[in-house]
Tab-separated table of C-alpha atoms and ligand atoms in Angstrom:
chain	number	residue	atom	x	y	z
A	1	MET	CA	0.000	0.000	0.000
A	2	ASN	CA	1.176	3.528	-0.721
A	3	LYS	CA	2.103	5.682	2.241
A	4	GLY	CA	-0.013	8.715	2.971
A	5	MET	CA	1.027	12.141	1.754
A	6	LEU	CA	2.392	14.668	4.216
A	7	ILE	CA	0.900	18.093	3.540
A	8	VAL	CA	2.318	21.255	5.052
A	9	PHE	CA	-0.364	23.913	5.101
A	10	SER	CA	0.566	27.426	6.201
A	11	ALA	CA	-1.311	30.680	6.278
A	12	PRO	CA	-0.962	33.751	8.432
A	13	SER	CA	-3.631	33.787	11.120
A	14	GLY	CA	-6.803	35.430	9.817
A	15	CYS	CA	-6.445	34.091	6.259
A	16	GLY	CA	-9.462	31.876	6.652
A	17	LYS	CA	-7.223	28.855	7.164
A	18	GLY	CA	-9.473	27.266	9.800
A	19	THR	CA	-12.551	27.492	7.568
A	20	MET	CA	-10.580	26.165	4.612
A	21	ILE	CA	-9.351	23.168	6.602
A	22	LYS	CA	-12.891	22.448	7.803
A	23	GLU	CA	-14.147	22.428	4.204
A	24	ILE	CA	-11.189	20.336	3.040
A	25	CYS	CA	-11.808	17.712	5.721
A	26	LYS	CA	-15.550	17.666	4.966
A	27	HIS	CA	-14.916	16.727	1.338
A	28	GLY	CA	-11.686	14.763	1.575
A	29	ASN	CA	-10.172	12.029	3.671
A	30	TYR	CA	-7.397	13.720	5.625
A	31	TYR	CA	-6.084	13.566	9.157
A	32	CYS	CA	-5.342	16.993	10.593
A	33	SER	CA	-2.499	16.655	13.043
A	34	VAL	CA	-3.342	18.102	16.480
A	35	SER	CA	-0.437	20.311	17.557
A	36	ALA	CA	0.911	21.015	20.999
A	37	THR	CA	0.996	24.632	22.173
A	38	THR	CA	1.731	26.676	25.260
A	39	ARG	CA	-0.765	29.418	24.394
A	40	ASP	CA	-4.047	29.624	26.313
A	41	ALA	CA	-7.107	27.930	24.862
A	42	ARG	CA	-9.511	30.336	23.139
A	43	LYS	CA	-13.197	30.233	23.935
A	44	GLY	CA	-14.661	27.026	22.520
A	45	GLU	CA	-11.301	25.293	21.975
A	46	VAL	CA	-10.992	21.808	23.434
A	47	ASP	CA	-7.806	20.155	24.704
A	48	GLY	CA	-6.853	17.203	22.494
A	49	VAL	CA	-9.145	18.383	19.689
A	50	ASN	CA	-7.910	21.834	18.659
A	51	TYR	CA	-4.535	21.572	20.372
A	52	TYR	CA	-2.792	19.744	23.182
A	53	PHE	CA	-2.530	22.674	25.583
A	54	MET	CA	0.655	22.434	27.667
A	55	SER	CA	2.694	24.396	30.168
A	56	ASP	CA	6.186	25.563	29.138
A	57	GLU	CA	7.643	22.818	31.343
A	58	GLU	CA	5.571	20.078	29.700
A	59	PHE	CA	6.478	21.364	26.227
A	60	GLU	CA	10.188	21.536	27.054
A	61	GLN	CA	10.031	18.001	28.432
A	62	LYS	CA	8.604	16.823	25.083
A	63	ILE	CA	11.445	18.630	23.272
A	64	ARG	CA	13.967	16.727	25.403
A	65	GLU	CA	12.177	13.457	24.602
A	66	ASN	CA	12.495	14.205	20.846
A	67	ALA	CA	8.736	13.892	20.589
A	68	PHE	CA	8.432	16.638	17.961
A	69	LEU	CA	8.807	16.474	14.184
A	70	GLU	CA	9.208	20.262	14.469
A	71	TYR	CA	8.452	23.050	16.887
A	72	ALA	CA	8.710	26.823	16.772
A	73	GLY	CA	8.166	29.964	18.796
A	74	TYR	CA	5.319	32.134	17.544
A	75	CYS	CA	3.924	35.266	19.236
A	76	LYS	CA	5.665	34.389	22.530
A	77	HIS	CA	4.432	30.787	22.651
A	78	TYR	CA	5.658	27.373	21.585
A	79	TYR	CA	3.843	25.401	18.899
A	80	GLY	CA	4.898	21.921	17.794
A	81	THR	CA	3.953	18.886	15.729
A	82	LEU	CA	4.166	15.627	17.654
A	83	LEU	CA	5.614	12.706	15.706
A	84	SER	CA	2.830	10.563	17.159
A	85	GLU	CA	0.358	12.733	15.192
A	86	VAL	CA	2.085	12.029	11.886
A	87	ASP	CA	3.928	8.783	11.224
A	88	ASP	CA	1.331	6.182	12.268
A	89	TYR	CA	-1.207	7.831	9.983
A	90	LEU	CA	1.177	8.066	7.033
A	91	GLU	CA	2.118	4.392	7.463
A	92	LYS	CA	-1.561	3.445	7.274
A	93	GLY	CA	-1.886	5.348	3.997
A	94	THR	CA	-3.732	8.343	5.441
A	95	ASP	CA	-2.823	11.801	4.140
A	96	VAL	CA	-1.850	14.074	7.014
A	97	ILE	CA	-2.257	17.854	7.052
A	98	LEU	CA	0.048	19.936	9.236
A	99	GLU	CA	-1.400	23.368	9.777
A	100	ILE	CA	1.773	25.147	10.899
A	101	GLU	CA	3.571	28.485	10.635
A	102	VAL	CA	6.541	29.139	8.366
A	103	GLN	CA	9.518	28.388	10.634
A	104	GLY	CA	8.079	24.957	11.450
A	105	ALA	CA	7.125	24.435	7.814
A	106	MET	CA	10.740	25.027	6.713
A	107	LYS	CA	11.928	22.437	9.228
A	108	VAL	CA	9.429	19.869	7.935
A	109	MET	CA	10.442	20.562	4.307
A	110	GLU	CA	14.054	19.951	5.304
A	111	LYS	CA	13.374	16.773	7.283
A	112	ARG	CA	10.711	15.392	4.972
A	113	PRO	CA	11.508	16.580	1.434
A	114	GLU	CA	8.648	14.498	0.066
A	115	ALA	CA	6.112	16.682	1.888
A	116	VAL	CA	3.848	18.838	-0.277
A	117	SER	CA	3.739	22.420	0.937
A	118	VAL	CA	0.923	24.888	0.387
A	119	PHE	CA	0.820	28.530	1.468
A	120	VAL	CA	-2.444	30.458	1.671
A	121	VAL	CA	-2.409	34.253	1.345
A	122	PRO	CA	-5.179	36.786	1.926
A	123	PRO	CA	-6.194	38.997	-1.014
A	124	SER	CA	-4.490	41.926	0.821
A	125	ILE	CA	-3.051	42.922	4.215
A	126	ASN	CA	-5.999	45.274	4.777
A	127	GLU	CA	-8.419	42.418	4.221
A	128	LEU	CA	-6.398	40.308	6.675
A	129	ARG	CA	-6.668	43.030	9.348
A	130	ARG	CA	-10.406	43.330	8.696
A	131	ARG	CA	-10.900	39.550	9.104
A	132	LEU	CA	-8.875	39.435	12.340
A	133	LYS	CA	-10.933	42.310	13.808
A	134	LYS	CA	-14.184	40.621	12.771
A	135	ARG	CA	-13.143	37.421	14.557
A	136	GLY	CA	-12.992	39.447	17.774
A	137	THR	CA	-10.830	36.941	19.674
A	138	GLU	CA	-7.746	39.168	20.018
A	139	THR	CA	-7.003	42.662	21.329
A	140	ASP	CA	-5.993	45.416	18.859
A	141	GLU	CA	-2.410	45.072	20.041
A	142	VAL	CA	-2.328	41.324	19.346
A	143	ILE	CA	-4.008	41.923	15.974
A	144	GLU	CA	-1.268	44.365	14.936
A	145	GLU	CA	1.359	41.881	16.153
A	146	ARG	CA	-0.235	39.181	14.013
A	147	VAL	CA	-0.538	41.483	10.973
A	148	SER	CA	3.140	42.306	11.193
A	149	GLU	CA	4.007	38.614	11.664
A	150	ALA	CA	1.828	37.842	8.618
A	151	SER	CA	3.702	40.283	6.368
A	152	GLY	CA	6.987	38.585	7.255
A	153	GLU	CA	5.465	35.153	6.674
A	154	ILE	CA	4.027	36.091	3.282
A	155	ALA	CA	7.504	37.103	2.152
A	156	LEU	CA	8.539	33.456	2.664
A	157	SER	CA	5.714	32.006	0.592
A	158	GLU	CA	8.035	31.421	-2.374
A	159	LYS	CA	9.723	28.616	-0.421
A	160	TYR	CA	6.521	26.579	-0.683
A	161	ASP	CA	5.492	24.305	-3.544
A	162	TYR	CA	2.131	26.045	-4.055
A	163	VAL	CA	0.435	29.358	-3.194
A	164	ILE	CA	-3.340	29.770	-2.957
A	165	VAL	CA	-5.087	33.156	-2.650
A	166	ASN	CA	-8.047	32.830	-0.312
A	167	ASP	CA	-10.436	35.408	-1.700
A	168	ALA	CA	-13.507	33.239	-2.237
A	169	LEU	CA	-13.509	30.163	0.023
A	170	GLU	CA	-14.898	27.749	-2.551
A	171	ASP	CA	-12.269	28.693	-5.140
A	172	ALA	CA	-9.472	28.357	-2.585
A	173	VAL	CA	-10.692	24.905	-1.511
A	174	ASN	CA	-10.987	23.818	-5.141
A	175	ASP	CA	-7.426	24.992	-5.740
A	176	PHE	CA	-6.309	22.837	-2.819
A	177	PHE	CA	-8.037	19.754	-4.231
A	178	ALA	CA	-6.538	20.434	-7.662
A	179	ILE	CA	-3.077	20.402	-6.077
A	180	MET	CA	-3.806	17.165	-4.215
A	181	ARG	CA	-5.155	15.548	-7.356
A	182	ALA	CA	-2.061	16.469	-9.362
A	183	GLU	CA	0.250	15.284	-6.579
A	184	LYS	CA	-1.556	11.928	-6.404
A	185	LEU	CA	-1.097	11.471	-10.137
A	186	LYS	CA	2.662	11.799	-9.832
A	187	ALA	CA	4.381	8.663	-11.007
A	188	GLU	CA	6.115	8.182	-7.673
A	189	PHE	CA	2.739	7.506	-6.005
A	190	SER	CA	1.465	5.239	-8.738
A	191	GLY	CA	2.694	1.947	-7.250
A	192	ASP	CA	-0.788	0.641	-6.353
A	193	ILE	CA	-2.243	1.671	-9.715
A	194	ILE	CA	0.584	0.107	-11.711
A	195	ASN	CA	0.354	-3.144	-9.733
A	196	GLU	CA	-3.325	-3.294	-10.592
A	197	VAL	CA	-2.672	-2.575	-14.284
A	198	LEU	CA	-0.016	-5.284	-14.476
A	199	LYS	CA	-2.023	-7.871	-12.511
A	200	ASN	CA	-2.442	-11.096	-14.522
A	201	ALA	CA	-0.181	-9.702	-17.231
B	301	5GP	P1	-3.145	30.098	16.539
B	301	5GP	O1	-2.617	30.600	17.855
B	301	5GP	O2	-3.830	31.183	15.748
B	301	5GP	O3	-3.985	28.855	16.692
B	301	5GP	O4	-1.875	29.656	15.677
B	301	5GP	C1	-0.826	30.532	15.480
B	301	5GP	C2	0.112	29.969	14.427
B	301	5GP	O5	0.743	28.780	14.895
B	301	5GP	C3	-0.611	29.604	13.135
B	301	5GP	O6	0.138	30.124	12.049
B	301	5GP	C4	-0.574	28.101	13.130
B	301	5GP	O7	-0.537	27.570	11.813
B	301	5GP	C5	0.723	27.835	13.854
B	301	5GP	N1	0.820	26.471	14.395
B	301	5GP	C6	-0.168	25.691	14.873
B	301	5GP	N2	0.308	24.498	15.226
B	301	5GP	C7	1.640	24.513	14.948
B	301	5GP	C8	2.697	23.550	15.056
B	301	5GP	O8	2.526	22.419	15.488
B	301	5GP	N3	3.935	23.944	14.676
B	301	5GP	C9	4.193	25.180	14.183
B	301	5GP	N4	5.427	25.443	13.816
B	301	5GP	N5	3.226	26.100	14.052
B	301	5GP	C10	1.967	25.768	14.416
């Protein structure tokens, strides 16, 4: 059986990434890795579902145990992808999506060159600010911090395999599926198909 595909999915916060992922998972068969973080849970977020919420000490313990595929500091907190959220799924043939910021994404691309990386951008920085304000989960100060972080992140988008502009949600999701479809048709993933074609030859 073919291994699952590892998908690195990055977007500055406020790009509609959460909504995109929800739509993607509704229409496709993906496992979204649950990350560990030291930031506080937002209203409605559930431990073990949205994130594994940890103290700094717990997170640093996991670093020492080499439990992370990657981790990074973002807006004064740690965020990291646990290996246990990735490799078992890939082995079983499930495609795994890592929704992570750029520093972590670069580390994954280095460690797992076969990963497919996708970067989502907003139509403009002003639109990004407007979306973050509308969400109403952060103070103005945090919003400006995130907008400035976003501008730096967008500058790194050229390091990714693909860039999607999230203007209209449906178009952005369709772009994502087009990328996945093309990646699946790559000859290197065609082992199962070729075996079937050559069966009883
Ligand atoms: P938020 O606090 O808005 O949930 O996430 C902030 C940023 O951290 C987002 O860009 C998100 O993609 C990123 N992030 C979430 N999980 C991880 C992770 O496991 N590793 C890294 N490097 N970034 C992550």
